[in-house]
N, CA, C and O of each residue as an XYZ file, in Angstrom:
476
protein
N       7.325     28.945   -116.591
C       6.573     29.878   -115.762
C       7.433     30.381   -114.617
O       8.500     29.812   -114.384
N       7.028     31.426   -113.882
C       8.129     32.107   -112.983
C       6.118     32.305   -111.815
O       4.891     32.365   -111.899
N       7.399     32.308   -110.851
C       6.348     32.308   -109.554
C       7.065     33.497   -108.731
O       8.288     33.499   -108.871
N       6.520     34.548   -107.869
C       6.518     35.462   -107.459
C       5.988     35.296   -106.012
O       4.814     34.952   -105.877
N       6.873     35.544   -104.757
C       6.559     35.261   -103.568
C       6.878     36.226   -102.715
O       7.952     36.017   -102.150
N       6.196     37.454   -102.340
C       6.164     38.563   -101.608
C       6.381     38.298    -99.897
O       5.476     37.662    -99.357
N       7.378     38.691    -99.147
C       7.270     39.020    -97.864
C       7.833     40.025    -97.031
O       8.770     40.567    -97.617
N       7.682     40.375    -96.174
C       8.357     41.754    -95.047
C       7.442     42.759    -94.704
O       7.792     43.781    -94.115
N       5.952     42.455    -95.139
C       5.008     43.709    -95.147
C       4.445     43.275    -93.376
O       4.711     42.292    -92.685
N       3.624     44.441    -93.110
C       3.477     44.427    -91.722
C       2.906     45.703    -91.263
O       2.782     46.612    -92.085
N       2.511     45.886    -89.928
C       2.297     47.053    -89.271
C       3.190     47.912    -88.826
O       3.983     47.396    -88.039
N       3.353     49.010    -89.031
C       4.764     49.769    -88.802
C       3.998     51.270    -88.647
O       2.973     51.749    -89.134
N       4.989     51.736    -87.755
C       4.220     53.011    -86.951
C       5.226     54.457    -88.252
O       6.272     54.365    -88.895
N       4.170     55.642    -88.087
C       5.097     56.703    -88.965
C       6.601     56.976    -88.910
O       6.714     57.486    -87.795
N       7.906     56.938    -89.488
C       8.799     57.044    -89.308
C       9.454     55.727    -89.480
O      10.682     55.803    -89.468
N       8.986     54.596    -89.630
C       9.364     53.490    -89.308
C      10.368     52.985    -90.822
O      10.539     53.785    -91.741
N      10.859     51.782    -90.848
C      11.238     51.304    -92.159
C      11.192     50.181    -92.098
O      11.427     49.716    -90.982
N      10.855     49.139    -93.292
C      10.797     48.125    -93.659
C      11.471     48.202    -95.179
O      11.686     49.005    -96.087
N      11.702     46.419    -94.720
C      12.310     46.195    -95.990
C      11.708     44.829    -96.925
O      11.767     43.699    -96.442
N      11.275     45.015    -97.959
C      10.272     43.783    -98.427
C      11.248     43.368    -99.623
O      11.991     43.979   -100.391
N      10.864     41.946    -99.395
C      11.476     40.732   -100.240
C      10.319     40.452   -101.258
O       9.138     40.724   -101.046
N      10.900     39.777   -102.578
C      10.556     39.236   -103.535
C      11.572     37.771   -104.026
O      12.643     37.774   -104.632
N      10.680     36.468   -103.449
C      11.612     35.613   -104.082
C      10.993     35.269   -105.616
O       9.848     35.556   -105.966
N      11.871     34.680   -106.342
C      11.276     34.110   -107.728
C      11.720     32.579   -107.544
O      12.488     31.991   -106.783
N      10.821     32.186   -108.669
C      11.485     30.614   -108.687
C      10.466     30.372   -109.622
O       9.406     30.986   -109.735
N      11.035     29.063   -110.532
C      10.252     28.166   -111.271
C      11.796     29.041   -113.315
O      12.968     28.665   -113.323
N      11.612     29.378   -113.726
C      12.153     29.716   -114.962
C      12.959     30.968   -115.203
O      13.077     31.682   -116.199
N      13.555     31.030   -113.813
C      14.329     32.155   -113.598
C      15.308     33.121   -114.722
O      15.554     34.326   -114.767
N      15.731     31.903   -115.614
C      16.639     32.452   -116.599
C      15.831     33.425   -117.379
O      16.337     34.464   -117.804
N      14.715     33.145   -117.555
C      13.565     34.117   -118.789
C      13.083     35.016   -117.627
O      11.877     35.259   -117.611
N      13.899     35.573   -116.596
C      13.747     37.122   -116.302
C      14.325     38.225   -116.240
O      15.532     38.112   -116.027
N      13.993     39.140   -116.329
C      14.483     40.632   -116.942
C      14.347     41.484   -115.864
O      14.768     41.346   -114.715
N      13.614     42.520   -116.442
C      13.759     43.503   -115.322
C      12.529     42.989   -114.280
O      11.572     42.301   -114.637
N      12.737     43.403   -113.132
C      11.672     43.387   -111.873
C      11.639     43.941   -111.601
O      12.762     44.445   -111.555
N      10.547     44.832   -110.980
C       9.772     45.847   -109.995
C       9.114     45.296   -108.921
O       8.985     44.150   -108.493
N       8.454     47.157   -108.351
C       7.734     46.866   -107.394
C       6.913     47.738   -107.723
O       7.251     48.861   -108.099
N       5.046     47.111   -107.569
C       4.493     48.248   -107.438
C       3.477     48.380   -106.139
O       3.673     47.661   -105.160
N       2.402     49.308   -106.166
C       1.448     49.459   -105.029
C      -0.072     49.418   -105.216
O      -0.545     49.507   -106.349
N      -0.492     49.346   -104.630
C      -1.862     49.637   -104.601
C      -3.023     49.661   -103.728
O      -3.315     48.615   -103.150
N      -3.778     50.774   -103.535
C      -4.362     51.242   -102.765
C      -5.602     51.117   -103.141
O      -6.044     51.393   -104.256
N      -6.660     50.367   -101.497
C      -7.821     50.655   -102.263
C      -8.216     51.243   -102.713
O      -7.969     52.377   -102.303
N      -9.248     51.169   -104.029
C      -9.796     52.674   -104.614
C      -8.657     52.974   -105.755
O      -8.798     53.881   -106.576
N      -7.706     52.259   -105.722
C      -6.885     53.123   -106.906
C      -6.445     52.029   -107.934
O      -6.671     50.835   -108.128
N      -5.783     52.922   -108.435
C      -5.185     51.360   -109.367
C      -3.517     51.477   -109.269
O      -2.768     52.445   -109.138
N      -3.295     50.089   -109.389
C      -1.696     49.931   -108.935
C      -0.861     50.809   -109.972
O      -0.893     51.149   -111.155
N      -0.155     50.958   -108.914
C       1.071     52.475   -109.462
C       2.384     51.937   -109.513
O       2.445     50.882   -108.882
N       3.618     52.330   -110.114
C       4.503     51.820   -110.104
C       5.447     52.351   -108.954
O       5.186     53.525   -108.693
N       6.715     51.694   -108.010
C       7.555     52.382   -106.799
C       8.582     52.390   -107.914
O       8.631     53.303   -108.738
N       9.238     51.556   -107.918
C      10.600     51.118   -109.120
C      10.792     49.956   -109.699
O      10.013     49.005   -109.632
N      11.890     49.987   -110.321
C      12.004     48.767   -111.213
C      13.672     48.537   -111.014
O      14.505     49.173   -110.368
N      13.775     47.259   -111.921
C      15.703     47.004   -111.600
C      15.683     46.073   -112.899
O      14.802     45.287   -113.250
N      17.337     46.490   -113.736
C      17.176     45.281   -114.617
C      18.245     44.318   -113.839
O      18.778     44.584   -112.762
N      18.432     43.187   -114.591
C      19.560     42.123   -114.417
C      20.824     42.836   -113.986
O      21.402     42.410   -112.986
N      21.394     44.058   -114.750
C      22.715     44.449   -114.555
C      22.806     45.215   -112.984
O      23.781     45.543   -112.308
N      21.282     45.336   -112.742
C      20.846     46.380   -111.218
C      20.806     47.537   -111.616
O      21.208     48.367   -110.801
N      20.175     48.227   -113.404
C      20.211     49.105   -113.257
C      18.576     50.185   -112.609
O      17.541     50.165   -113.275
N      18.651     50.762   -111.683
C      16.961     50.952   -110.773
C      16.791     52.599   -111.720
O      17.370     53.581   -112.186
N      15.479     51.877   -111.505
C      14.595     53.623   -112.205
C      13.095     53.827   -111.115
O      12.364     52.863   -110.881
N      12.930     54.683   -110.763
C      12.633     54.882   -109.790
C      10.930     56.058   -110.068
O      11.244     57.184   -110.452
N       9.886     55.916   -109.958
C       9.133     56.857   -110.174
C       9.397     58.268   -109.279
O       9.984     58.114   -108.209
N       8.961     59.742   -109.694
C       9.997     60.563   -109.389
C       9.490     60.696   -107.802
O      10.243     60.671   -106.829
N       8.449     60.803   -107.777
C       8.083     60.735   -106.167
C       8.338     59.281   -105.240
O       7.541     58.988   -104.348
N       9.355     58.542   -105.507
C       9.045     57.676   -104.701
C      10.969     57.688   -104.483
O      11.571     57.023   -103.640
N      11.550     58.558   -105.422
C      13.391     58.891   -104.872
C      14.090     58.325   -103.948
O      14.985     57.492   -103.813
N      12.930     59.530   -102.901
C      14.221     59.779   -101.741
C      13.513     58.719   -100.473
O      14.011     58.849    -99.354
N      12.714     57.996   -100.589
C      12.495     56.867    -99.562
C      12.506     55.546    -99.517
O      12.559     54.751    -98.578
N      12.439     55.402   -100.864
C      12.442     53.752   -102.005
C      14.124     53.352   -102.167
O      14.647     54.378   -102.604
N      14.721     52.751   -102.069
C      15.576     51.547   -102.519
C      15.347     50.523   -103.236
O      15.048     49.543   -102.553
N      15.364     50.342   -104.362
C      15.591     49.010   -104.586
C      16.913     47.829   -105.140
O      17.925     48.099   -105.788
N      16.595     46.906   -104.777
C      17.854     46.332   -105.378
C      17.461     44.695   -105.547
O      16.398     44.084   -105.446
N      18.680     44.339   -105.818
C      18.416     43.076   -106.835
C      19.509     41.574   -106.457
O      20.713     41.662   -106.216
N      18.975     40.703   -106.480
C      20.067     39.645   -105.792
C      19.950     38.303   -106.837
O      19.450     37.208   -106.579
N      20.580     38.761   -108.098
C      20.681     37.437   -108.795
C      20.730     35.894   -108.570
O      20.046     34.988   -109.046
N      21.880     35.898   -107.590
C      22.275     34.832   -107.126
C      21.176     34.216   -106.260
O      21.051     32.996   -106.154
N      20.341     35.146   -105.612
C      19.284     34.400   -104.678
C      17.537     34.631   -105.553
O      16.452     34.623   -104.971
N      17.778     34.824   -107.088
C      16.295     35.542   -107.634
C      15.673     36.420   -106.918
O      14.557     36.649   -107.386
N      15.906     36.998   -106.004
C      15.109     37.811   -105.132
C      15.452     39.516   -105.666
O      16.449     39.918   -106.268
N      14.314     40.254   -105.228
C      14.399     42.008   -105.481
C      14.316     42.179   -103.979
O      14.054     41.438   -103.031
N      14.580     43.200   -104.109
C      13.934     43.686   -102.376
C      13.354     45.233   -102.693
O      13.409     45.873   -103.743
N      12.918     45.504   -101.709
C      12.707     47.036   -101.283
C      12.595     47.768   -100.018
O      11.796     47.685    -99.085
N      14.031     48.806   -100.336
C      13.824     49.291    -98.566
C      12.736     50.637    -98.611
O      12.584     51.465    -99.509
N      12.173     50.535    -97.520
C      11.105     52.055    -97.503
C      11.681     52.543    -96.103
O      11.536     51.839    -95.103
N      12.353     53.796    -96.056
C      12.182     54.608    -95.306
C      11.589     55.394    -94.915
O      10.994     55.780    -95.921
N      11.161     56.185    -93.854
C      10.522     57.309    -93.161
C       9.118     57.347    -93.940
O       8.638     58.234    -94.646
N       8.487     55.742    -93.476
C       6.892     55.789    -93.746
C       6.560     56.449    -93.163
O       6.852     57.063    -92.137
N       5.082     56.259    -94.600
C       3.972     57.334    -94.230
C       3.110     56.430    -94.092
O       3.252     55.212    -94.207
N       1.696     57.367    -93.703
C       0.287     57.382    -93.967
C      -0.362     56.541    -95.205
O      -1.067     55.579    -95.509
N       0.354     57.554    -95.650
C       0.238     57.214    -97.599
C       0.929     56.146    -98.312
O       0.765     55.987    -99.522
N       1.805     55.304    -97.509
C       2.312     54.438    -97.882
C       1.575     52.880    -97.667
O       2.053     51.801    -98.014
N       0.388     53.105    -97.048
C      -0.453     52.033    -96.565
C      -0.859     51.675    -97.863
O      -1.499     52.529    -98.477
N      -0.486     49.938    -98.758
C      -1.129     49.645    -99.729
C      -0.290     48.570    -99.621
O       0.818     48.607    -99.087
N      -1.026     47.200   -100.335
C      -0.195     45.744   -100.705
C       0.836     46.457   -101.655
O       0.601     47.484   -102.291
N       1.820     45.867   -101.651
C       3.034     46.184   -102.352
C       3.051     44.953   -103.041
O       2.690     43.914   -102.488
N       3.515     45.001   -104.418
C       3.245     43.747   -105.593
C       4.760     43.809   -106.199
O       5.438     44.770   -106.562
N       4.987     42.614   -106.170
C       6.596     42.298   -107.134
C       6.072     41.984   -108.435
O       5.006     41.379   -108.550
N       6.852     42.410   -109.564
C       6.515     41.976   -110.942
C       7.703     41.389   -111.796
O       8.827     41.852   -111.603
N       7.547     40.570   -112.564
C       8.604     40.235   -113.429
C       8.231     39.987   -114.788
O       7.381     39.193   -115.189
N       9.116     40.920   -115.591
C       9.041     40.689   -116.987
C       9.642     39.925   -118.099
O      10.584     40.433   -118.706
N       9.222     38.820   -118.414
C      10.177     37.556   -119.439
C      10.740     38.340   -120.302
O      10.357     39.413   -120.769
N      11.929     37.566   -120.530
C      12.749     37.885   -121.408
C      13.210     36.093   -122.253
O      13.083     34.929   -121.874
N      13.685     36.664   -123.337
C      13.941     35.128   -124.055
C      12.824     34.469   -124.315
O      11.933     35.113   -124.870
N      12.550     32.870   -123.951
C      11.580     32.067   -124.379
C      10.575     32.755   -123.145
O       9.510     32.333   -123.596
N      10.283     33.310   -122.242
C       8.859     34.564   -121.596
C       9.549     35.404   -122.250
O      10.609     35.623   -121.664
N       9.428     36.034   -123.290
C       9.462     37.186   -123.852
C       8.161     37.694   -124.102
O       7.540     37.493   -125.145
N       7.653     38.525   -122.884
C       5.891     38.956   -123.655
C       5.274     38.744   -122.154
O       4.293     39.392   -121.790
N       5.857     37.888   -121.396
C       5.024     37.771   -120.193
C       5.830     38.369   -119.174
O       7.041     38.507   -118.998
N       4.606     38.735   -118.450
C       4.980     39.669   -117.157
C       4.234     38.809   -116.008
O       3.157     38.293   -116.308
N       4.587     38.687   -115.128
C       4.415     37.805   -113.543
C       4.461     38.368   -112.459
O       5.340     39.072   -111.961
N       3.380     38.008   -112.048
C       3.180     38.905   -110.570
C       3.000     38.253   -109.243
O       2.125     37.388   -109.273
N       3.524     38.404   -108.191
C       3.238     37.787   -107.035
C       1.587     38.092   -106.631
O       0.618     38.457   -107.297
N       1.737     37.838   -105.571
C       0.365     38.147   -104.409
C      -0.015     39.420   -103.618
O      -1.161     39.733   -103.297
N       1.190     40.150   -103.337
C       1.325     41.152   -102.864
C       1.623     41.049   -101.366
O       0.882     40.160   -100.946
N       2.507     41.636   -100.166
C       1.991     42.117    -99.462
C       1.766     43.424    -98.862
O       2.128     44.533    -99.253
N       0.785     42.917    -97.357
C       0.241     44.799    -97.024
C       1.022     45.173    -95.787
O       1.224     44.611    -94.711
N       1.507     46.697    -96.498
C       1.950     47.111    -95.563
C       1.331     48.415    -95.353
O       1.087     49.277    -96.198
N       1.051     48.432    -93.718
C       0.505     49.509    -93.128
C       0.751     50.324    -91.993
O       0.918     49.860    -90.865
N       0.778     51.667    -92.306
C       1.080     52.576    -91.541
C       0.546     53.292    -90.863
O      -0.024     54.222    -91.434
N       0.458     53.228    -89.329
C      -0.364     53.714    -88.558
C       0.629     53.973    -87.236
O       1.777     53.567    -87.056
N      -0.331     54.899    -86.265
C       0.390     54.669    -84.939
C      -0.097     54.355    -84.006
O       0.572     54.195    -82.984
C-alpha cells in the first residue's frame, strides 16, 4: 500500500504563491506517475498536472502558465508551485499516485489540502 501526505496549503492573499508538498511512503517502488488535482465545492475534482518517474509533467491546458510541478524521487515527494493566485484557485488540492508493477491497477490518494485565496 502507498500512503499519501499533503502539506503547504494555507491562506494566501491574490498574487501570492505557494508551494505544496506531497510525501509518499509505505510501497514506494509500485509508483508511477503522480499528480495533483483540485476540488471545489460543488464540483468534482479536476486534474492541475501530473509527472512520471523520469519527471516527465503534462499539465492541463489552463493550468500552464501558473502550475509547476515536479518530482523528488529520492525523497518520494511531488510538489507544486502555484503562482499569481487567484480567487479561483480556492479548493483542497489532492496528490494522487498510480501503481505500477505489483499496484498495477491502483491509484492512491492523500487527504488533500485547502488552499485559499482571499484578501
Amino acid at each position: 500500500q502507498v500512503q499519501l501526505v499533503e502539506s503547504g496549503g494555507g491562506l494566501v492573499q491574490p498574487g501570492g504563491s505557494l508551494r505544496l508538498s506531497c510525501a509518499a511512503s509505505g510501497s514506494v517502488s509500485g509508483i508511477g506517475v503522480m499528480g495533483w488535482y483540485r476540488q471545489t465545492i460543488g464540483r468534482e475534482r479536476e486534474p492541475v498536472a501530473t509527472i512520471t518517474r523520469d519527471g516527465y509533467a503534462d499539465y492541463v491546458d489552463s493550468m500552464k502558465d501558473r502550475f509547476t510541478i515536479s518530482r523528488d524521487n529520492a525523497k518520494n515527494a511531488v510538489y507544486l508551485q502555484i503562482d499569481n493566485l487567484q480567487p479561483e484557485d480556492t479548493a483542497v488540492y489532492y496528490c494522487k499516485a498510480e501503481g505500477i508493477r505489483f499496484l498495477r491497477g491502483r491509484d492512491y490518494w492523500g487527504k488533500g489540502t485547502l488552499v485559499t485565496v482571499s484578501s
